[in-house]
């Protein structure tokens, strides 16, 4: 009965396009901006190891679950959950998963757009030659000036949100597909170039050792929570983005193969970013734990010193903007699809309303970097830090946990098997992971971080 649903919003033209779109969603600021600074703040190697373990044992199984739920329901996450609940007469409260995701998407986009705005502004800085021959004091001052100026931040935040709304308004095929087809491969190539540059720097060995040699003494319970949160964040899991993309996936595409490809590409990009950045940190005597400004304070040094740096620097920040753009569109797509389905809105007003709401919430992040930087929302976090912490470390893992329980325990095994297309040992491995390892893993890390167990 349910397997033959078709999506009201259209379909990806092929499995490959879905992979590109989902990779476009997954690869973004999370890989290039967030992963390096979080690894830096949490002591490096041990964080990276926990992060990789979370990708393999929690992230990948949940991604398969999230795509299969989406394709089974073929609607916005809210309506997909409603439809699957109705299919099996399950508890109606499961719809909450869809709403939790919509809320998380708004919150993430609100600060994501501000950071994407930094990248936009750095396209101009790079092109104007501002990095050429600059030392680290100059580069740090450049970043602090930007952060300290609410009007400039507002301008770039607004521009980025307009770009995001523009693509989402155009719909699945003409809007989303075109944005990812060429830009992802280009970004990847440029990262390889940067990594090559880093390999020649004097801090390469130290940088690589920092990133890859685990020092578990440097990893706190909150660091473990952050590594798990980052695994969800970087794969775009737990809020319905991958679910709604899955709802546009052709019925004959293999979900596990697709998910594995996406996770592999995403992880490769994050590791490459780390390998490009940490050698620079050590070569220039900077601190790996300097926080969210890390890539904006290190990469310009490399561009300022390398031949062709104006060109490479401009191109890099431009591609970073594109990577952020293809991620941002997936953050409001669940809400947009819902408004189109249930309120009969056109895609244009739905995109404007959703993006506009995230823009307003983002104003809080803009001012929390300057005029309101002393304003403590929650345990020493500013609004910017709080929105990030709440979504990455709590809402996404919670959403992922619920998705895992729904796919692993609530949906009938036959429906799950039919949709996921795995048999034999592979099916048992995945089913075991999503039924036991994911819920227990997320649960333990939650309890550990709140101090209820362990130290
Ligand atoms: N994964 C993206 C990144 O790494 C961000 C992102 C896009 C996201 N859609 C998401 C994060 C959905 C969580 C949920 O930059």
Short mmCIF file of C-alpha atoms and ligand atoms in Angstrom, two decimals:
data_model
loop_
_atom_site.label_atom_id
_atom_site.label_comp_id
_atom_site.label_asym_id
_atom_site.label_seq_id
_atom_site.Cartn_x
_atom_site.Cartn_y
_atom_site.Cartn_z
CA UNK A 1 0.00 0.00 0.00
CA UNK A 2 2.62 2.51 0.97
CA UNK A 3 5.48 1.49 -1.24
CA UNK A 4 3.97 3.05 -4.33
CA UNK A 5 3.57 6.60 -3.08
CA UNK A 6 4.92 9.28 -5.40
CA UNK A 7 6.20 12.64 -4.30
CA UNK A 8 4.08 15.68 -4.96
CA UNK A 9 7.19 17.83 -5.35
CA UNK A 10 8.88 15.81 -8.08
CA UNK A 11 11.83 13.43 -7.99
CA UNK A 12 15.56 13.55 -8.50
CA UNK A 13 16.34 12.61 -12.07
CA UNK A 14 18.67 9.82 -10.93
CA UNK A 15 20.35 8.17 -7.96
CA UNK A 16 23.51 10.03 -8.84
CA UNK A 17 21.76 13.39 -8.59
CA UNK A 18 20.44 12.39 -5.20
CA UNK A 19 23.97 11.55 -4.12
CA UNK A 20 25.14 14.94 -5.33
CA UNK A 21 22.31 16.75 -3.58
CA UNK A 22 22.67 14.86 -0.32
CA UNK A 23 26.44 15.27 -0.44
CA UNK A 24 25.83 18.95 -1.14
CA UNK A 25 23.73 19.05 1.99
CA UNK A 26 26.25 17.11 4.04
CA UNK A 27 29.42 18.84 2.88
CA UNK A 28 29.38 22.38 4.11
CA UNK A 29 30.59 24.66 6.82
CA UNK A 30 30.36 21.68 9.16
CA UNK A 31 33.29 20.02 7.40
CA UNK A 32 35.51 22.96 6.67
CA UNK A 33 34.69 25.49 9.36
CA UNK A 34 33.33 23.49 12.25
CA UNK A 35 35.18 20.18 12.22
CA UNK A 36 38.70 21.67 12.41
CA UNK A 37 37.92 24.13 15.19
CA UNK A 38 36.04 21.54 17.22
CA UNK A 39 38.86 19.05 16.85
CA UNK A 40 41.22 21.85 17.88
CA UNK A 41 39.18 22.75 20.96
CA UNK A 42 38.86 19.14 22.04
CA UNK A 43 42.48 18.12 21.84
CA UNK A 44 42.70 16.67 18.32
CA UNK A 45 43.22 12.94 17.71
CA UNK A 46 40.95 11.45 20.36
CA UNK A 47 38.09 13.70 19.25
CA UNK A 48 38.66 12.67 15.64
CA UNK A 49 38.62 9.00 16.57
CA UNK A 50 35.34 9.27 18.50
CA UNK A 51 33.90 11.30 15.65
CA UNK A 52 34.86 8.63 13.10
CA UNK A 53 33.45 5.88 15.33
CA UNK A 54 30.17 7.82 15.62
CA UNK A 55 29.98 8.26 11.84
CA UNK A 56 30.40 4.51 11.29
CA UNK A 57 28.23 3.07 14.05
CA UNK A 58 25.59 5.77 14.49
CA UNK A 59 25.71 8.18 11.55
CA UNK A 60 25.65 5.72 8.68
CA UNK A 61 22.91 3.46 10.12
CA UNK A 62 20.75 6.49 10.97
CA UNK A 63 21.27 7.92 7.50
CA UNK A 64 20.00 4.69 5.96
CA UNK A 65 17.02 4.79 8.33
CA UNK A 66 16.28 8.42 7.60
CA UNK A 67 16.40 7.97 3.82
CA UNK A 68 14.21 4.89 3.96
CA UNK A 69 11.59 6.60 6.08
CA UNK A 70 11.59 9.52 3.66
CA UNK A 71 11.23 7.38 0.59
CA UNK A 72 8.50 5.29 2.19
CA UNK A 73 6.49 8.39 3.09
CA UNK A 74 7.32 10.54 0.06
CA UNK A 75 6.30 13.80 1.76
CA UNK A 76 7.68 16.46 4.07
CA UNK A 77 9.02 14.86 7.26
CA UNK A 78 5.96 15.96 9.24
CA UNK A 79 3.56 14.33 6.79
CA UNK A 80 5.82 11.38 6.16
CA UNK A 81 5.78 10.55 9.85
CA UNK A 82 2.03 11.02 9.88
CA UNK A 83 1.59 8.70 6.89
CA UNK A 84 3.82 5.97 8.28
CA UNK A 85 2.08 6.20 11.64
CA UNK A 86 -1.24 5.75 9.85
CA UNK A 87 0.10 2.81 7.79
CA UNK A 88 0.79 0.83 10.92
CA UNK A 89 -1.66 2.46 13.35
CA UNK A 90 1.27 3.53 15.52
CA UNK A 91 1.24 6.20 18.17
CA UNK A 92 0.38 9.60 16.63
CA UNK A 93 3.00 11.35 18.75
CA UNK A 94 5.71 10.22 16.33
CA UNK A 95 4.84 13.24 14.20
CA UNK A 96 6.73 15.20 16.81
CA UNK A 97 9.94 14.02 15.09
CA UNK A 98 8.98 16.08 12.05
CA UNK A 99 8.30 19.19 14.09
CA UNK A 100 11.45 18.82 16.13
CA UNK A 101 13.34 18.74 12.85
CA UNK A 102 11.67 21.84 11.47
CA UNK A 103 12.59 23.74 14.61
CA UNK A 104 16.18 22.47 14.54
CA UNK A 105 16.47 23.46 10.89
CA UNK A 106 15.47 27.06 11.64
CA UNK A 107 17.87 27.31 14.52
CA UNK A 108 20.76 25.85 12.56
CA UNK A 109 20.15 28.00 9.51
CA UNK A 110 20.00 31.10 11.70
CA UNK A 111 23.65 30.87 12.75
CA UNK A 112 24.82 28.94 9.71
CA UNK A 113 23.87 31.89 7.55
CA UNK A 114 25.95 34.23 9.69
CA UNK A 115 29.06 32.06 9.27
CA UNK A 116 28.35 31.68 5.55
CA UNK A 117 28.28 35.48 5.59
CA UNK A 118 31.83 35.52 6.96
CA UNK A 119 32.82 33.37 4.00
CA UNK A 120 31.07 35.70 1.57
CA UNK A 121 32.90 38.63 3.01
CA UNK A 122 36.20 36.74 2.71
CA UNK A 123 35.65 36.27 -1.02
CA UNK A 124 35.99 40.03 -1.32
CA UNK A 125 38.94 40.22 1.08
CA UNK A 126 40.82 37.55 -0.84
CA UNK A 127 40.09 39.11 -4.22
CA UNK A 128 41.23 42.56 -3.08
CA UNK A 129 44.60 41.16 -2.02
CA UNK A 130 44.04 41.78 1.68
CA UNK A 131 45.90 38.58 2.60
CA UNK A 132 48.99 39.14 0.47
CA UNK A 133 52.08 38.98 2.63
CA UNK A 134 50.02 39.47 5.79
CA UNK A 135 51.25 38.13 9.15
CA UNK A 136 49.03 36.39 11.65
CA UNK A 137 48.40 39.55 13.69
CA UNK A 138 47.03 41.31 10.61
CA UNK A 139 44.87 38.33 9.65
CA UNK A 140 43.47 38.00 13.17
CA UNK A 141 42.70 41.71 13.24
CA UNK A 142 40.88 41.39 9.92
CA UNK A 143 38.65 38.70 11.36
CA UNK A 144 38.02 40.55 14.62
CA UNK A 145 37.05 43.68 12.69
CA UNK A 146 34.45 41.74 10.77
CA UNK A 147 33.06 40.08 13.89
CA UNK A 148 32.93 43.41 15.67
CA UNK A 149 30.86 45.15 13.03
CA UNK A 150 27.17 44.23 13.30
CA UNK A 151 26.24 46.10 10.11
CA UNK A 152 28.71 44.26 7.93
CA UNK A 153 27.66 40.95 9.47
CA UNK A 154 24.04 41.85 8.90
CA UNK A 155 24.69 42.68 5.28
CA UNK A 156 26.37 39.35 4.51
CA UNK A 157 23.88 37.33 6.58
CA UNK A 158 21.07 38.94 4.61
CA UNK A 159 22.72 38.34 1.27
CA UNK A 160 23.32 34.68 2.05
CA UNK A 161 19.72 34.19 3.18
CA UNK A 162 18.43 35.76 -0.02
CA UNK A 163 20.59 33.35 -2.04
CA UNK A 164 19.24 30.41 -0.07
CA UNK A 165 15.64 31.46 -0.48
CA UNK A 166 16.28 31.97 -4.19
CA UNK A 167 17.31 28.36 -4.78
CA UNK A 168 14.69 26.81 -2.54
CA UNK A 169 11.96 28.83 -4.22
CA UNK A 170 12.86 27.29 -7.58
CA UNK A 171 12.12 23.75 -6.48
CA UNK A 172 13.69 20.34 -6.55
CA UNK A 173 14.93 19.95 -10.08
CA UNK A 174 15.72 23.38 -11.42
CA UNK A 175 16.78 24.84 -8.12
CA UNK A 176 18.51 22.25 -6.02
CA UNK A 177 20.08 20.07 -8.66
CA UNK A 178 21.85 22.73 -10.64
CA UNK A 179 23.51 24.15 -7.59
CA UNK A 180 25.38 20.98 -6.73
CA UNK A 181 26.41 19.42 -9.99
CA UNK A 182 29.71 21.18 -10.64
CA UNK A 183 30.54 23.00 -7.47
CA UNK A 184 31.11 20.04 -5.18
CA UNK A 185 33.83 18.47 -7.35
CA UNK A 186 35.53 21.86 -7.70
CA UNK A 187 35.63 22.36 -3.94
CA UNK A 188 37.09 18.94 -3.48
CA UNK A 189 39.89 19.64 -5.96
CA UNK A 190 40.77 22.89 -4.29
CA UNK A 191 41.01 21.18 -0.92
CA UNK A 192 43.45 18.73 -2.43
CA UNK A 193 45.53 21.67 -3.65
CA UNK A 194 45.49 23.22 -0.18
CA UNK A 195 46.48 19.94 1.39
CA UNK A 196 49.40 19.77 -1.00
CA UNK A 197 50.43 23.22 0.10
CA UNK A 198 50.18 22.24 3.76
CA UNK A 199 52.38 19.21 3.18
CA UNK A 200 55.29 21.49 2.36
CA UNK A 201 54.93 23.65 5.45
CA UNK A 202 57.26 23.19 8.38
CA UNK A 203 54.42 22.40 10.77
CA UNK A 204 53.09 19.50 8.73
CA UNK A 205 54.25 16.68 10.97
CA UNK A 206 53.07 18.42 14.09
CA UNK A 207 49.73 19.28 12.51
CA UNK A 208 49.13 15.76 11.30
CA UNK A 209 50.10 14.26 14.65
CA UNK A 210 47.73 16.63 16.43
CA UNK A 211 44.88 15.55 14.18
CA UNK A 212 45.54 11.83 14.14
CA UNK A 213 47.34 10.83 17.33
CA UNK A 214 44.73 10.19 20.02
CA UNK A 215 45.35 11.68 23.44
CA UNK A 216 42.36 10.55 25.47
CA UNK A 217 43.41 12.67 28.40
CA UNK A 218 42.47 15.71 26.34
CA UNK A 219 38.91 14.52 25.72
CA UNK A 220 36.16 15.39 28.23
CA UNK A 221 32.62 13.99 28.44
CA UNK A 222 31.43 17.15 26.77
CA UNK A 223 34.04 16.56 24.06
CA UNK A 224 32.57 13.11 23.40
CA UNK A 225 29.09 14.62 23.18
CA UNK A 226 30.45 17.24 20.79
CA UNK A 227 32.04 14.52 18.61
CA UNK A 228 28.72 12.70 18.37
CA UNK A 229 26.86 15.96 17.73
CA UNK A 230 29.32 16.77 15.00
CA UNK A 231 28.73 13.37 13.38
CA UNK A 232 25.02 14.21 13.11
CA UNK A 233 25.66 17.78 12.05
CA UNK A 234 28.13 16.97 9.33
CA UNK A 235 25.94 14.27 7.77
CA UNK A 236 22.85 16.53 7.99
CA UNK A 237 21.10 13.90 10.11
CA UNK A 238 18.41 14.00 12.74
CA UNK A 239 16.23 16.86 11.51
CA UNK A 240 14.54 15.61 8.37
CA UNK A 241 16.81 17.17 5.73
CA UNK A 242 18.02 13.80 4.50
CA UNK A 243 14.50 12.43 5.02
CA UNK A 244 12.96 15.02 2.73
CA UNK A 245 15.72 14.48 0.16
CA UNK A 246 15.04 10.75 0.46
CA UNK A 247 11.40 11.40 -0.31
CA UNK A 248 12.50 12.54 -3.78
CA UNK A 249 14.68 9.45 -4.35
CA UNK A 250 13.70 7.09 -7.19
CA UNK A 251 12.30 3.82 -5.89
CA UNK A 252 14.90 1.55 -7.48
CA UNK A 253 18.00 3.21 -6.02
CA UNK A 254 19.92 1.30 -3.38
CA UNK A 255 19.71 3.22 -0.11
CA UNK A 256 22.66 1.62 1.71
CA UNK A 257 25.06 2.11 -1.20
CA UNK A 258 23.91 5.66 -1.60
CA UNK A 259 24.28 6.44 2.10
CA UNK A 260 27.74 4.89 2.26
CA UNK A 261 28.91 7.00 -0.67
CA UNK A 262 27.65 10.18 0.95
CA UNK A 263 29.20 9.39 4.34
CA UNK A 264 32.52 8.53 2.73
CA UNK A 265 32.70 11.73 0.71
CA UNK A 266 31.68 13.84 3.67
CA UNK A 267 34.29 12.29 5.94
CA UNK A 268 37.00 12.66 3.33
CA UNK A 269 36.29 16.36 2.97
CA UNK A 270 36.40 16.95 6.73
CA UNK A 271 39.69 15.08 7.12
CA UNK A 272 41.21 16.91 4.16
CA UNK A 273 40.18 20.22 5.69
CA UNK A 274 41.85 19.21 8.95
CA UNK A 275 45.01 18.11 7.17
CA UNK A 276 45.14 21.41 5.30
CA UNK A 277 44.57 23.57 8.37
CA UNK A 278 46.50 22.16 11.35
CA UNK A 279 49.94 22.29 9.73
CA UNK A 280 49.31 26.01 9.16
CA UNK A 281 48.25 26.44 12.77
CA UNK A 282 51.55 25.01 13.98
CA UNK A 283 53.73 26.58 11.30
CA UNK A 284 52.50 30.00 12.39
CA UNK A 285 52.53 29.33 16.10
CA UNK A 286 48.75 29.74 16.43
CA UNK A 287 46.53 28.03 18.95
CA UNK A 288 44.48 25.04 17.68
CA UNK A 289 41.83 25.78 20.28
CA UNK A 290 41.06 29.32 19.18
CA UNK A 291 37.44 28.50 18.36
CA UNK A 292 35.04 29.38 15.53
CA UNK A 293 37.44 31.81 13.87
CA UNK A 294 40.05 29.11 13.22
CA UNK A 295 39.84 28.74 9.43
CA UNK A 296 39.41 32.49 8.97
CA UNK A 297 42.59 33.09 10.95
CA UNK A 298 44.73 30.37 9.38
CA UNK A 299 43.87 29.81 5.72
CA UNK A 300 44.36 33.47 4.74
CA UNK A 301 47.97 33.11 5.94
CA UNK A 302 48.49 30.34 3.41
CA UNK A 303 46.81 32.28 0.63
CA UNK A 304 48.86 35.34 1.53
CA UNK A 305 52.11 33.44 1.18
CA UNK A 306 51.56 31.07 -1.76
CA UNK A 307 52.05 31.90 -5.42
CA UNK A 308 48.70 32.61 -7.05
CA UNK A 309 47.26 33.13 -3.58
CA UNK A 310 44.82 35.84 -4.64
CA UNK A 311 43.31 33.50 -7.19
CA UNK A 312 43.28 30.41 -4.98
CA UNK A 313 42.03 32.35 -1.97
CA UNK A 314 39.16 33.94 -3.85
CA UNK A 315 38.21 30.63 -5.41
CA UNK A 316 38.39 28.82 -2.07
CA UNK A 317 36.06 31.17 -0.22
CA UNK A 318 33.73 31.26 -3.19
CA UNK A 319 33.50 27.46 -3.18
CA UNK A 320 33.03 27.50 0.58
CA UNK A 321 30.05 29.77 0.04
CA UNK A 322 28.67 27.32 -2.49
CA UNK A 323 29.19 24.42 -0.12
CA UNK A 324 27.33 26.36 2.56
CA UNK A 325 24.61 27.26 0.09
CA UNK A 326 23.88 23.67 -0.94
CA UNK A 327 23.69 22.80 2.76
CA UNK A 328 21.50 25.72 3.74
CA UNK A 329 18.82 24.86 1.22
CA UNK A 330 18.33 21.50 2.88
CA UNK A 331 17.77 23.15 6.25
CA UNK A 332 14.49 24.79 5.22
CA UNK A 333 13.35 22.26 2.63
CA UNK A 334 11.39 20.22 5.25
CA UNK A 335 9.43 23.33 6.30
CA UNK A 336 8.91 24.48 2.72
CA UNK A 337 7.64 21.06 1.63
CA UNK A 338 5.25 21.08 4.59
CA UNK A 339 3.83 24.53 3.77
CA UNK A 340 3.35 23.51 0.16
CA UNK A 341 1.59 20.27 1.12
CA UNK A 342 -0.61 21.38 3.96
CA UNK A 343 -1.20 25.07 3.48
CA UNK A 344 -1.30 24.97 -0.28
CA UNK A 345 1.36 27.66 -0.47
CA UNK A 346 3.50 28.15 -3.54
CA UNK A 347 7.19 27.35 -3.20
CA UNK A 348 8.08 31.02 -3.43
CA UNK A 349 6.10 32.32 -0.44
CA UNK A 350 6.96 29.16 1.50
CA UNK A 351 10.68 29.71 0.92
CA UNK A 352 10.46 33.40 1.76
CA UNK A 353 8.57 32.75 4.98
CA UNK A 354 10.89 29.97 6.12
CA UNK A 355 14.09 31.77 5.21
CA UNK A 356 12.75 35.01 6.66
CA UNK A 357 12.06 33.34 9.99
CA UNK A 358 15.60 31.95 10.12
CA UNK A 359 16.94 35.38 9.17
CA UNK A 360 15.18 36.98 12.13
CA UNK A 361 16.51 34.38 14.57
CA UNK A 362 19.95 34.92 13.03
CA UNK A 363 19.92 38.54 14.15
CA UNK A 364 20.54 37.19 17.62
CA UNK A 365 23.74 35.54 16.38
CA UNK A 366 24.84 38.70 14.60
CA UNK A 367 24.69 40.81 17.74
CA UNK A 368 26.02 38.09 20.02
CA UNK A 369 29.39 38.44 18.25
CA UNK A 370 29.72 42.10 19.18
CA UNK A 371 27.29 44.37 21.03
CA UNK A 372 25.72 41.51 22.97
CA UNK A 373 28.83 39.36 23.32
CA UNK A 374 28.75 39.66 27.10
CA UNK A 375 25.16 38.48 27.24
CA UNK A 376 25.15 35.00 28.69
CA UNK A 377 22.20 32.92 27.49
CA UNK A 378 23.09 29.58 28.95
CA UNK A 379 26.11 28.45 30.99
CA UNK A 380 28.49 30.95 29.49
CA UNK A 381 27.21 30.60 25.93
CA UNK A 382 26.15 33.53 23.80
CA UNK A 383 23.08 33.18 21.59
CA UNK A 384 25.33 32.07 18.74
CA UNK A 385 27.02 29.41 20.86
CA UNK A 386 23.75 28.35 22.42
CA UNK A 387 21.94 27.85 19.10
CA UNK A 388 24.84 25.70 17.94
CA UNK A 389 25.10 23.71 21.17
CA UNK A 390 21.36 23.09 21.49
CA UNK A 391 20.94 21.92 17.91
CA UNK A 392 24.15 19.91 17.39
CA UNK A 393 24.50 18.31 20.78
CA UNK A 394 20.88 17.84 21.79
CA UNK A 395 18.25 18.24 19.08
CA UNK A 396 20.04 16.35 16.28
CA UNK A 397 21.10 13.34 18.39
CA UNK A 398 17.60 13.24 19.89
CA UNK A 399 16.04 13.36 16.42
CA UNK A 400 18.45 10.67 15.25
CA UNK A 401 17.63 8.50 18.24
CA UNK A 402 13.92 8.75 17.51
CA UNK A 403 14.47 8.01 13.82
CA UNK A 404 16.51 4.94 14.78
CA UNK A 405 13.81 3.71 17.16
CA UNK A 406 11.13 4.33 14.57
CA UNK A 407 12.93 2.48 11.79
CA UNK A 408 14.29 -0.23 14.09
CA UNK A 409 11.41 -0.93 16.43
CA UNK A 410 8.19 0.72 15.27
CA UNK A 411 8.01 0.16 11.52
CA UNK A 412 7.15 -3.40 10.52
CA UNK A 413 10.27 -5.38 9.72
CA UNK A 414 8.87 -6.40 6.33
CA UNK A 415 8.31 -2.82 5.25
CA UNK A 416 11.80 -1.87 6.38
CA UNK A 417 13.35 -4.79 4.52
CA UNK A 418 11.46 -4.02 1.37
CA UNK A 419 12.53 -0.38 1.39
CA UNK A 420 16.14 -0.82 2.41
CA UNK A 421 16.75 -3.63 -0.04
CA UNK A 422 19.33 -5.46 2.09
CA UNK A 423 19.20 -9.18 2.77
CA UNK A 424 21.10 -11.73 4.78
CA UNK A 425 24.05 -10.75 6.90
CA UNK A 426 24.20 -7.15 5.72
CA UNK A 427 20.61 -6.59 6.73
CA UNK A 428 21.21 -8.11 10.15
CA UNK A 429 24.26 -5.95 10.71
CA UNK A 430 22.46 -2.74 9.81
CA UNK A 431 19.31 -3.74 11.70
CA UNK A 432 21.36 -4.60 14.76
CA UNK A 433 23.16 -1.28 14.61
CA UNK A 434 20.00 0.78 14.31
CA UNK A 435 18.04 -1.21 16.89
CA UNK A 436 20.71 -1.54 19.56
CA UNK A 437 23.96 0.29 18.95
CA UNK A 438 22.52 3.65 17.91
CA UNK A 439 19.98 4.01 20.75
CA UNK A 440 22.39 2.70 23.37
CA UNK A 441 25.28 4.77 22.04
CA UNK A 442 23.32 8.02 21.92
CA UNK A 443 21.80 7.24 25.31
CA UNK A 444 25.14 6.58 27.00
CA UNK A 445 26.73 9.70 25.57
CA UNK A 446 23.77 11.81 26.70
CA UNK A 447 23.86 10.41 30.22
CA UNK A 448 27.63 10.72 30.38
CA UNK A 449 27.55 14.36 29.30
CA UNK A 450 24.88 15.31 31.79
CA UNK A 451 26.99 13.70 34.48
CA UNK A 452 24.37 11.09 35.33
CA UNK A 453 26.87 8.30 34.65
CA UNK A 454 30.63 8.18 34.63
CA UNK A 455 32.83 11.18 35.32
N1 LIG B 1 25.77 19.11 7.11
C1 LIG B 1 25.94 20.49 6.82
C2 LIG B 1 27.37 20.89 7.12
O1 LIG B 1 28.16 20.09 7.50
C3 LIG B 1 24.97 21.36 7.57
C4 LIG B 1 23.58 20.90 7.44
C5 LIG B 1 22.80 20.95 6.34
C6 LIG B 1 22.82 20.24 8.42
N2 LIG B 1 21.59 20.36 6.58
C7 LIG B 1 21.60 19.92 7.84
C8 LIG B 1 23.10 19.88 9.70
C9 LIG B 1 20.64 19.22 8.57
C10 LIG B 1 22.15 19.19 10.43
C11 LIG B 1 20.95 18.86 9.88
O2 LIG B 1 27.73 22.02 6.96
#
